[in-house]
Amino acid sequence: MAYPMKTLMVARCRRCGKRLYMHDEYYYCASLRSYFCGVCADKMFFRCPTPGAEPMERM
């Protein structure tokens, strides 16, 4: 029986804890130095949660 290859896990979403893999859509907040999944970034309007922070970078 063959098993599918595991993809590289980059990080976990800081908000919901979802695993973020290399080929997934995820965002990086430079001020917090943390990663967010696409769903959580959309709920936060693609802005870092810290006041006066820059928009998140899409990775």
mmCIF file with all atom_site columns, N, CA and C in Angstrom:
data_model
loop_
_atom_site.group_PDB
_atom_site.id
_atom_site.type_symbol
_atom_site.label_atom_id
_atom_site.label_alt_id
_atom_site.label_comp_id
_atom_site.label_asym_id
_atom_site.label_entity_id
_atom_site.label_seq_id
_atom_site.pdbx_PDB_ins_code
_atom_site.Cartn_x
_atom_site.Cartn_y
_atom_site.Cartn_z
_atom_site.occupancy
_atom_site.B_iso_or_equiv
_atom_site.pdbx_formal_charge
_atom_site.auth_seq_id
_atom_site.auth_comp_id
_atom_site.auth_asym_id
_atom_site.auth_atom_id
_atom_site.pdbx_PDB_model_num
ATOM 1   N N  . MET A 1 1  ? 0.842   -1.170 0.000  1.00 0.00 ? 1  MET A N  1
ATOM 2   C CA . MET A 1 1  ? 0.000   0.000  0.000  1.00 0.00 ? 1  MET A CA 1
ATOM 3   C C  . MET A 1 1  ? 0.894   1.242  0.000  1.00 0.00 ? 1  MET A C  1
ATOM 4   N N  . ALA A 1 2  ? 0.615   2.166  -0.859 1.00 0.00 ? 2  ALA A N  1
ATOM 5   C CA . ALA A 1 2  ? 1.422   3.382  -0.970 1.00 0.00 ? 2  ALA A CA 1
ATOM 6   C C  . ALA A 1 2  ? 0.780   4.510  -0.166 1.00 0.00 ? 2  ALA A C  1
ATOM 7   N N  . TYR A 1 3  ? 1.625   5.289  0.480  1.00 0.00 ? 3  TYR A N  1
ATOM 8   C CA . TYR A 1 3  ? 1.157   6.425  1.249  1.00 0.00 ? 3  TYR A CA 1
ATOM 9   C C  . TYR A 1 3  ? 1.447   7.716  0.476  1.00 0.00 ? 3  TYR A C  1
ATOM 10  N N  . PRO A 1 4  ? 0.571   8.698  0.555  1.00 0.00 ? 4  PRO A N  1
ATOM 11  C CA . PRO A 1 4  ? 0.848   9.965  -0.138 1.00 0.00 ? 4  PRO A CA 1
ATOM 12  C C  . PRO A 1 4  ? 2.003   10.701 0.544  1.00 0.00 ? 4  PRO A C  1
ATOM 13  N N  . MET A 1 5  ? 2.720   11.476 -0.239 1.00 0.00 ? 5  MET A N  1
ATOM 14  C CA . MET A 1 5  ? 3.834   12.235 0.314  1.00 0.00 ? 5  MET A CA 1
ATOM 15  C C  . MET A 1 5  ? 3.322   13.307 1.261  1.00 0.00 ? 5  MET A C  1
ATOM 16  N N  . LYS A 1 6  ? 4.041   13.527 2.335  1.00 0.00 ? 6  LYS A N  1
ATOM 17  C CA . LYS A 1 6  ? 3.693   14.605 3.241  1.00 0.00 ? 6  LYS A CA 1
ATOM 18  C C  . LYS A 1 6  ? 4.302   15.889 2.698  1.00 0.00 ? 6  LYS A C  1
ATOM 19  N N  . THR A 1 7  ? 3.539   16.962 2.752  1.00 0.00 ? 7  THR A N  1
ATOM 20  C CA . THR A 1 7  ? 4.069   18.236 2.319  1.00 0.00 ? 7  THR A CA 1
ATOM 21  C C  . THR A 1 7  ? 4.700   18.941 3.511  1.00 0.00 ? 7  THR A C  1
ATOM 22  N N  . LEU A 1 8  ? 5.520   19.909 3.240  1.00 0.00 ? 8  LEU A N  1
ATOM 23  C CA . LEU A 1 8  ? 6.236   20.616 4.289  1.00 0.00 ? 8  LEU A CA 1
ATOM 24  C C  . LEU A 1 8  ? 5.305   21.556 5.038  1.00 0.00 ? 8  LEU A C  1
ATOM 25  N N  . MET A 1 9  ? 5.197   21.359 6.342  1.00 0.00 ? 9  MET A N  1
ATOM 26  C CA . MET A 1 9  ? 4.396   22.257 7.172  1.00 0.00 ? 9  MET A CA 1
ATOM 27  C C  . MET A 1 9  ? 5.245   23.458 7.540  1.00 0.00 ? 9  MET A C  1
ATOM 28  N N  . VAL A 1 10 ? 4.770   24.654 7.226  1.00 0.00 ? 10 VAL A N  1
ATOM 29  C CA . VAL A 1 10 ? 5.529   25.875 7.466  1.00 0.00 ? 10 VAL A CA 1
ATOM 30  C C  . VAL A 1 10 ? 5.315   26.372 8.886  1.00 0.00 ? 10 VAL A C  1
ATOM 31  N N  . ALA A 1 11 ? 4.060   26.509 9.290  1.00 0.00 ? 11 ALA A N  1
ATOM 32  C CA . ALA A 1 11 ? 3.729   27.045 10.614 1.00 0.00 ? 11 ALA A CA 1
ATOM 33  C C  . ALA A 1 11 ? 2.272   26.719 10.923 1.00 0.00 ? 11 ALA A C  1
ATOM 34  N N  . ARG A 1 12 ? 1.789   27.268 12.011 1.00 0.00 ? 12 ARG A N  1
ATOM 35  C CA . ARG A 1 12 ? 0.381   27.183 12.366 1.00 0.00 ? 12 ARG A CA 1
ATOM 36  C C  . ARG A 1 12 ? -0.199  28.586 12.404 1.00 0.00 ? 12 ARG A C  1
ATOM 37  N N  . CYS A 1 13 ? -1.465  28.682 12.074 1.00 0.00 ? 13 CYS A N  1
ATOM 38  C CA . CYS A 1 13 ? -2.154  29.972 12.135 1.00 0.00 ? 13 CYS A CA 1
ATOM 39  C C  . CYS A 1 13 ? -2.224  30.418 13.589 1.00 0.00 ? 13 CYS A C  1
ATOM 40  N N  . ARG A 1 14 ? -1.883  31.663 13.823 1.00 0.00 ? 14 ARG A N  1
ATOM 41  C CA . ARG A 1 14 ? -1.873  32.160 15.194 1.00 0.00 ? 14 ARG A CA 1
ATOM 42  C C  . ARG A 1 14 ? -3.285  32.297 15.760 1.00 0.00 ? 14 ARG A C  1
ATOM 43  N N  . ARG A 1 15 ? -4.246  32.513 14.916 1.00 0.00 ? 15 ARG A N  1
ATOM 44  C CA . ARG A 1 15 ? -5.615  32.768 15.369 1.00 0.00 ? 15 ARG A CA 1
ATOM 45  C C  . ARG A 1 15 ? -6.409  31.478 15.578 1.00 0.00 ? 15 ARG A C  1
ATOM 46  N N  . CYS A 1 16 ? -6.375  30.554 14.608 1.00 0.00 ? 16 CYS A N  1
ATOM 47  C CA . CYS A 1 16 ? -7.217  29.350 14.708 1.00 0.00 ? 16 CYS A CA 1
ATOM 48  C C  . CYS A 1 16 ? -6.415  28.060 14.927 1.00 0.00 ? 16 CYS A C  1
ATOM 49  N N  . GLY A 1 17 ? -5.122  28.089 14.680 1.00 0.00 ? 17 GLY A N  1
ATOM 50  C CA . GLY A 1 17 ? -4.304  26.898 14.917 1.00 0.00 ? 17 GLY A CA 1
ATOM 51  C C  . GLY A 1 17 ? -4.223  25.941 13.743 1.00 0.00 ? 17 GLY A C  1
ATOM 52  N N  . LYS A 1 18 ? -4.763  26.320 12.585 1.00 0.00 ? 18 LYS A N  1
ATOM 53  C CA . LYS A 1 18 ? -4.731  25.455 11.410 1.00 0.00 ? 18 LYS A CA 1
ATOM 54  C C  . LYS A 1 18 ? -3.296  25.293 10.926 1.00 0.00 ? 18 LYS A C  1
ATOM 55  N N  . ARG A 1 19 ? -2.950  24.098 10.487 1.00 0.00 ? 19 ARG A N  1
ATOM 56  C CA . ARG A 1 19 ? -1.613  23.858 9.937  1.00 0.00 ? 19 ARG A CA 1
ATOM 57  C C  . ARG A 1 19 ? -1.486  24.517 8.569  1.00 0.00 ? 19 ARG A C  1
ATOM 58  N N  . LEU A 1 20 ? -0.394  25.217 8.352  1.00 0.00 ? 20 LEU A N  1
ATOM 59  C CA . LEU A 1 20 ? -0.132  25.894 7.088  1.00 0.00 ? 20 LEU A CA 1
ATOM 60  C C  . LEU A 1 20 ? 0.977   25.155 6.368  1.00 0.00 ? 20 LEU A C  1
ATOM 61  N N  . TYR A 1 21 ? 0.664   24.673 5.170  1.00 0.00 ? 21 TYR A N  1
ATOM 62  C CA . TYR A 1 21 ? 1.625   23.922 4.382  1.00 0.00 ? 21 TYR A CA 1
ATOM 63  C C  . TYR A 1 21 ? 2.254   24.814 3.315  1.00 0.00 ? 21 TYR A C  1
ATOM 64  N N  . MET A 1 22 ? 3.316   24.335 2.716  1.00 0.00 ? 22 MET A N  1
ATOM 65  C CA . MET A 1 22 ? 4.122   25.127 1.795  1.00 0.00 ? 22 MET A CA 1
ATOM 66  C C  . MET A 1 22 ? 3.312   25.660 0.616  1.00 0.00 ? 22 MET A C  1
ATOM 67  N N  . HIS A 1 23 ? 2.385   24.900 0.069  1.00 0.00 ? 23 HIS A N  1
ATOM 68  C CA . HIS A 1 23 ? 1.658   25.315 -1.124 1.00 0.00 ? 23 HIS A CA 1
ATOM 69  C C  . HIS A 1 23 ? 0.290   25.934 -0.807 1.00 0.00 ? 23 HIS A C  1
ATOM 70  N N  . ASP A 1 24 ? -0.013  26.158 0.460  1.00 0.00 ? 24 ASP A N  1
ATOM 71  C CA . ASP A 1 24 ? -1.267  26.800 0.846  1.00 0.00 ? 24 ASP A CA 1
ATOM 72  C C  . ASP A 1 24 ? -1.139  28.313 0.753  1.00 0.00 ? 24 ASP A C  1
ATOM 73  N N  . GLU A 1 25 ? -2.281  28.974 0.803  1.00 0.00 ? 25 GLU A N  1
ATOM 74  C CA . GLU A 1 25 ? -2.307  30.435 0.847  1.00 0.00 ? 25 GLU A CA 1
ATOM 75  C C  . GLU A 1 25 ? -2.251  30.848 2.317  1.00 0.00 ? 25 GLU A C  1
ATOM 76  N N  . TYR A 1 26 ? -1.216  31.578 2.707  1.00 0.00 ? 26 TYR A N  1
ATOM 77  C CA . TYR A 1 26 ? -1.116  32.063 4.071  1.00 0.00 ? 26 TYR A CA 1
ATOM 78  C C  . TYR A 1 26 ? -0.477  33.444 4.068  1.00 0.00 ? 26 TYR A C  1
ATOM 79  N N  . TYR A 1 27 ? -0.634  34.153 5.175  1.00 0.00 ? 27 TYR A N  1
ATOM 80  C CA . TYR A 1 27 ? -0.195  35.544 5.286  1.00 0.00 ? 27 TYR A CA 1
ATOM 81  C C  . TYR A 1 27 ? 0.729   35.691 6.477  1.00 0.00 ? 27 TYR A C  1
ATOM 82  N N  . TYR A 1 28 ? 1.663   36.660 6.381  1.00 0.00 ? 28 TYR A N  1
ATOM 83  C CA . TYR A 1 28 ? 2.655   36.891 7.423  1.00 0.00 ? 28 TYR A CA 1
ATOM 84  C C  . TYR A 1 28 ? 2.521   38.319 7.937  1.00 0.00 ? 28 TYR A C  1
ATOM 85  N N  . CYS A 1 29 ? 2.453   38.476 9.236  1.00 0.00 ? 29 CYS A N  1
ATOM 86  C CA . CYS A 1 29 ? 2.405   39.791 9.878  1.00 0.00 ? 29 CYS A CA 1
ATOM 87  C C  . CYS A 1 29 ? 3.796   40.074 10.430 1.00 0.00 ? 29 CYS A C  1
ATOM 88  N N  . ALA A 1 30 ? 4.462   41.094 9.899  1.00 0.00 ? 30 ALA A N  1
ATOM 89  C CA . ALA A 1 30 ? 5.842   41.389 10.289 1.00 0.00 ? 30 ALA A CA 1
ATOM 90  C C  . ALA A 1 30 ? 5.933   41.970 11.695 1.00 0.00 ? 30 ALA A C  1
ATOM 91  N N  . SER A 1 31 ? 4.941   42.730 12.115 1.00 0.00 ? 31 SER A N  1
ATOM 92  C CA . SER A 1 31 ? 5.023   43.342 13.445 1.00 0.00 ? 31 SER A CA 1
ATOM 93  C C  . SER A 1 31 ? 4.888   42.306 14.564 1.00 0.00 ? 31 SER A C  1
ATOM 94  N N  . LEU A 1 32 ? 4.091   41.277 14.347 1.00 0.00 ? 32 LEU A N  1
ATOM 95  C CA . LEU A 1 32 ? 3.940   40.202 15.336 1.00 0.00 ? 32 LEU A CA 1
ATOM 96  C C  . LEU A 1 32 ? 4.852   39.015 15.062 1.00 0.00 ? 32 LEU A C  1
ATOM 97  N N  . ARG A 1 33 ? 5.427   38.970 13.856 1.00 0.00 ? 33 ARG A N  1
ATOM 98  C CA . ARG A 1 33 ? 6.246   37.835 13.406 1.00 0.00 ? 33 ARG A CA 1
ATOM 99  C C  . ARG A 1 33 ? 5.453   36.533 13.506 1.00 0.00 ? 33 ARG A C  1
ATOM 100 N N  . SER A 1 34 ? 4.231   36.546 12.949 1.00 0.00 ? 34 SER A N  1
ATOM 101 C CA . SER A 1 34 ? 3.382   35.358 13.002 1.00 0.00 ? 34 SER A CA 1
ATOM 102 C C  . SER A 1 34 ? 2.646   35.170 11.692 1.00 0.00 ? 34 SER A C  1
ATOM 103 N N  . TYR A 1 35 ? 2.135   33.957 11.502 1.00 0.00 ? 35 TYR A N  1
ATOM 104 C CA . TYR A 1 35 ? 1.451   33.564 10.275 1.00 0.00 ? 35 TYR A CA 1
ATOM 105 C C  . TYR A 1 35 ? -0.041  33.424 10.535 1.00 0.00 ? 35 TYR A C  1
ATOM 106 N N  . PHE A 1 36 ? -0.841  33.703 9.485  1.00 0.00 ? 36 PHE A N  1
ATOM 107 C CA . PHE A 1 36 ? -2.284  33.557 9.554  1.00 0.00 ? 36 PHE A CA 1
ATOM 108 C C  . PHE A 1 36 ? -2.762  32.834 8.301  1.00 0.00 ? 36 PHE A C  1
ATOM 109 N N  . CYS A 1 37 ? -3.802  31.997 8.435  1.00 0.00 ? 37 CYS A N  1
ATOM 110 C CA . CYS A 1 37 ? -4.377  31.324 7.272  1.00 0.00 ? 37 CYS A CA 1
ATOM 111 C C  . CYS A 1 37 ? -5.206  32.325 6.476  1.00 0.00 ? 37 CYS A C  1
ATOM 112 N N  . GLY A 1 38 ? -5.627  31.965 5.289  1.00 0.00 ? 38 GLY A N  1
ATOM 113 C CA . GLY A 1 38 ? -6.389  32.858 4.427  1.00 0.00 ? 38 GLY A CA 1
ATOM 114 C C  . GLY A 1 38 ? -7.734  33.252 5.004  1.00 0.00 ? 38 GLY A C  1
ATOM 115 N N  . VAL A 1 39 ? -8.396  32.334 5.697  1.00 0.00 ? 39 VAL A N  1
ATOM 116 C CA . VAL A 1 39 ? -9.713  32.615 6.274  1.00 0.00 ? 39 VAL A CA 1
ATOM 117 C C  . VAL A 1 39 ? -9.588  33.633 7.407  1.00 0.00 ? 39 VAL A C  1
ATOM 118 N N  . CYS A 1 40 ? -8.618  33.434 8.292  1.00 0.00 ? 40 CYS A N  1
ATOM 119 C CA . CYS A 1 40 ? -8.440  34.365 9.411  1.00 0.00 ? 40 CYS A CA 1
ATOM 120 C C  . CYS A 1 40 ? -7.955  35.725 8.927  1.00 0.00 ? 40 CYS A C  1
ATOM 121 N N  . ALA A 1 41 ? -7.089  35.750 7.925  1.00 0.00 ? 41 ALA A N  1
ATOM 122 C CA . ALA A 1 41 ? -6.624  37.026 7.379  1.00 0.00 ? 41 ALA A CA 1
ATOM 123 C C  . ALA A 1 41 ? -7.782  37.788 6.745  1.00 0.00 ? 41 ALA A C  1
ATOM 124 N N  . ASP A 1 42 ? -8.693  37.071 6.099  1.00 0.00 ? 42 ASP A N  1
ATOM 125 C CA . ASP A 1 42 ? -9.868  37.709 5.513  1.00 0.00 ? 42 ASP A CA 1
ATOM 126 C C  . ASP A 1 42 ? -10.767 38.293 6.594  1.00 0.00 ? 42 ASP A C  1
ATOM 127 N N  . LYS A 1 43 ? -10.920 37.591 7.704  1.00 0.00 ? 43 LYS A N  1
ATOM 128 C CA . LYS A 1 43 ? -11.745 38.088 8.801  1.00 0.00 ? 43 LYS A CA 1
ATOM 129 C C  . LYS A 1 43 ? -11.128 39.318 9.457  1.00 0.00 ? 43 LYS A C  1
ATOM 130 N N  . MET A 1 44 ? -9.801  39.444 9.381  1.00 0.00 ? 44 MET A N  1
ATOM 131 C CA . MET A 1 44 ? -9.118  40.612 9.947  1.00 0.00 ? 44 MET A CA 1
ATOM 132 C C  . MET A 1 44 ? -8.858  41.680 8.890  1.00 0.00 ? 44 MET A C  1
ATOM 133 N N  . PHE A 1 45 ? -9.472  41.533 7.713  1.00 0.00 ? 45 PHE A N  1
ATOM 134 C CA . PHE A 1 45 ? -9.359  42.480 6.603  1.00 0.00 ? 45 PHE A CA 1
ATOM 135 C C  . PHE A 1 45 ? -7.916  42.660 6.131  1.00 0.00 ? 45 PHE A C  1
ATOM 136 N N  . PHE A 1 46 ? -7.120  41.600 6.214  1.00 0.00 ? 46 PHE A N  1
ATOM 137 C CA . PHE A 1 46 ? -5.733  41.559 5.737  1.00 0.00 ? 46 PHE A CA 1
ATOM 138 C C  . PHE A 1 46 ? -4.878  42.643 6.388  1.00 0.00 ? 46 PHE A C  1
ATOM 139 N N  . ARG A 1 47 ? -5.185  43.002 7.634  1.00 0.00 ? 47 ARG A N  1
ATOM 140 C CA . ARG A 1 47 ? -4.398  43.958 8.409  1.00 0.00 ? 47 ARG A CA 1
ATOM 141 C C  . ARG A 1 47 ? -3.868  43.256 9.645  1.00 0.00 ? 47 ARG A C  1
ATOM 142 N N  . CYS A 1 48 ? -2.685  43.619 10.085 1.00 0.00 ? 48 CYS A N  1
ATOM 143 C CA . CYS A 1 48 ? -2.140  43.082 11.329 1.00 0.00 ? 48 CYS A CA 1
ATOM 144 C C  . CYS A 1 48 ? -2.981  43.585 12.494 1.00 0.00 ? 48 CYS A C  1
ATOM 145 N N  . PRO A 1 49 ? -3.169  42.783 13.532 1.00 0.00 ? 49 PRO A N  1
ATOM 146 C CA . PRO A 1 49 ? -4.024  43.203 14.646 1.00 0.00 ? 49 PRO A CA 1
ATOM 147 C C  . PRO A 1 49 ? -3.435  44.305 15.512 1.00 0.00 ? 49 PRO A C  1
ATOM 148 N N  . THR A 1 50 ? -2.155  44.618 15.390 1.00 0.00 ? 50 THR A N  1
ATOM 149 C CA . THR A 1 50 ? -1.568  45.685 16.195 1.00 0.00 ? 50 THR A CA 1
ATOM 150 C C  . THR A 1 50 ? -1.959  47.043 15.618 1.00 0.00 ? 50 THR A C  1
ATOM 151 N N  . PRO A 1 51 ? -2.180  48.037 16.448 1.00 0.00 ? 51 PRO A N  1
ATOM 152 C CA . PRO A 1 51 ? -2.585  49.352 15.935 1.00 0.00 ? 51 PRO A CA 1
ATOM 153 C C  . PRO A 1 51 ? -1.475  50.011 15.137 1.00 0.00 ? 51 PRO A C  1
ATOM 154 N N  . GLY A 1 52 ? -1.838  50.586 14.008 1.00 0.00 ? 52 GLY A N  1
ATOM 155 C CA . GLY A 1 52 ? -0.881  51.294 13.156 1.00 0.00 ? 52 GLY A CA 1
ATOM 156 C C  . GLY A 1 52 ? 0.048   50.388 12.381 1.00 0.00 ? 52 GLY A C  1
ATOM 157 N N  . ALA A 1 53 ? -0.282  49.116 12.266 1.00 0.00 ? 53 ALA A N  1
ATOM 158 C CA . ALA A 1 53 ? 0.589   48.173 11.560 1.00 0.00 ? 53 ALA A CA 1
ATOM 159 C C  . ALA A 1 53 ? 0.308   48.178 10.058 1.00 0.00 ? 53 ALA A C  1
ATOM 160 N N  . GLU A 1 54 ? 1.252   47.677 9.300  1.00 0.00 ? 54 GLU A N  1
ATOM 161 C CA . GLU A 1 54 ? 1.118   47.589 7.859  1.00 0.00 ? 54 GLU A CA 1
ATOM 162 C C  . GLU A 1 54 ? 0.263   46.388 7.478  1.00 0.00 ? 54 GLU A C  1
ATOM 163 N N  . PRO A 1 55 ? -0.209  46.321 6.225  1.00 0.00 ? 55 PRO A N  1
ATOM 164 C CA . PRO A 1 55 ? -0.967  45.150 5.776  1.00 0.00 ? 55 PRO A CA 1
ATOM 165 C C  . PRO A 1 55 ? -0.104  43.876 5.797  1.00 0.00 ? 55 PRO A C  1
ATOM 166 N N  . MET A 1 56 ? -0.774  42.746 5.872  1.00 0.00 ? 56 MET A N  1
ATOM 167 C CA . MET A 1 56 ? -0.070  41.458 5.881  1.00 0.00 ? 56 MET A CA 1
ATOM 168 C C  . MET A 1 56 ? 0.493   41.145 4.507  1.00 0.00 ? 56 MET A C  1
ATOM 169 N N  . GLU A 1 57 ? 1.617   40.428 4.483  1.00 0.00 ? 57 GLU A N  1
ATOM 170 C CA . GLU A 1 57 ? 2.221   39.978 3.238  1.00 0.00 ? 57 GLU A CA 1
ATOM 171 C C  . GLU A 1 57 ? 1.673   38.616 2.871  1.00 0.00 ? 57 GLU A C  1
ATOM 172 N N  . ARG A 1 58 ? 1.321   38.444 1.613  1.00 0.00 ? 58 ARG A N  1
ATOM 173 C CA . ARG A 1 58 ? 0.862   37.133 1.149  1.00 0.00 ? 58 ARG A CA 1
ATOM 174 C C  . ARG A 1 58 ? 2.090   36.288 0.815  1.00 0.00 ? 58 ARG A C  1
ATOM 175 N N  . MET A 1 59 ? 2.106   35.085 1.320  1.00 0.00 ? 59 MET A N  1
ATOM 176 C CA . MET A 1 59 ? 3.245   34.193 1.098  1.00 0.00 ? 59 MET A CA 1
ATOM 177 C C  . MET A 1 59 ? 2.844   33.083 0.155  1.00 0.00 ? 59 MET A C  1
#
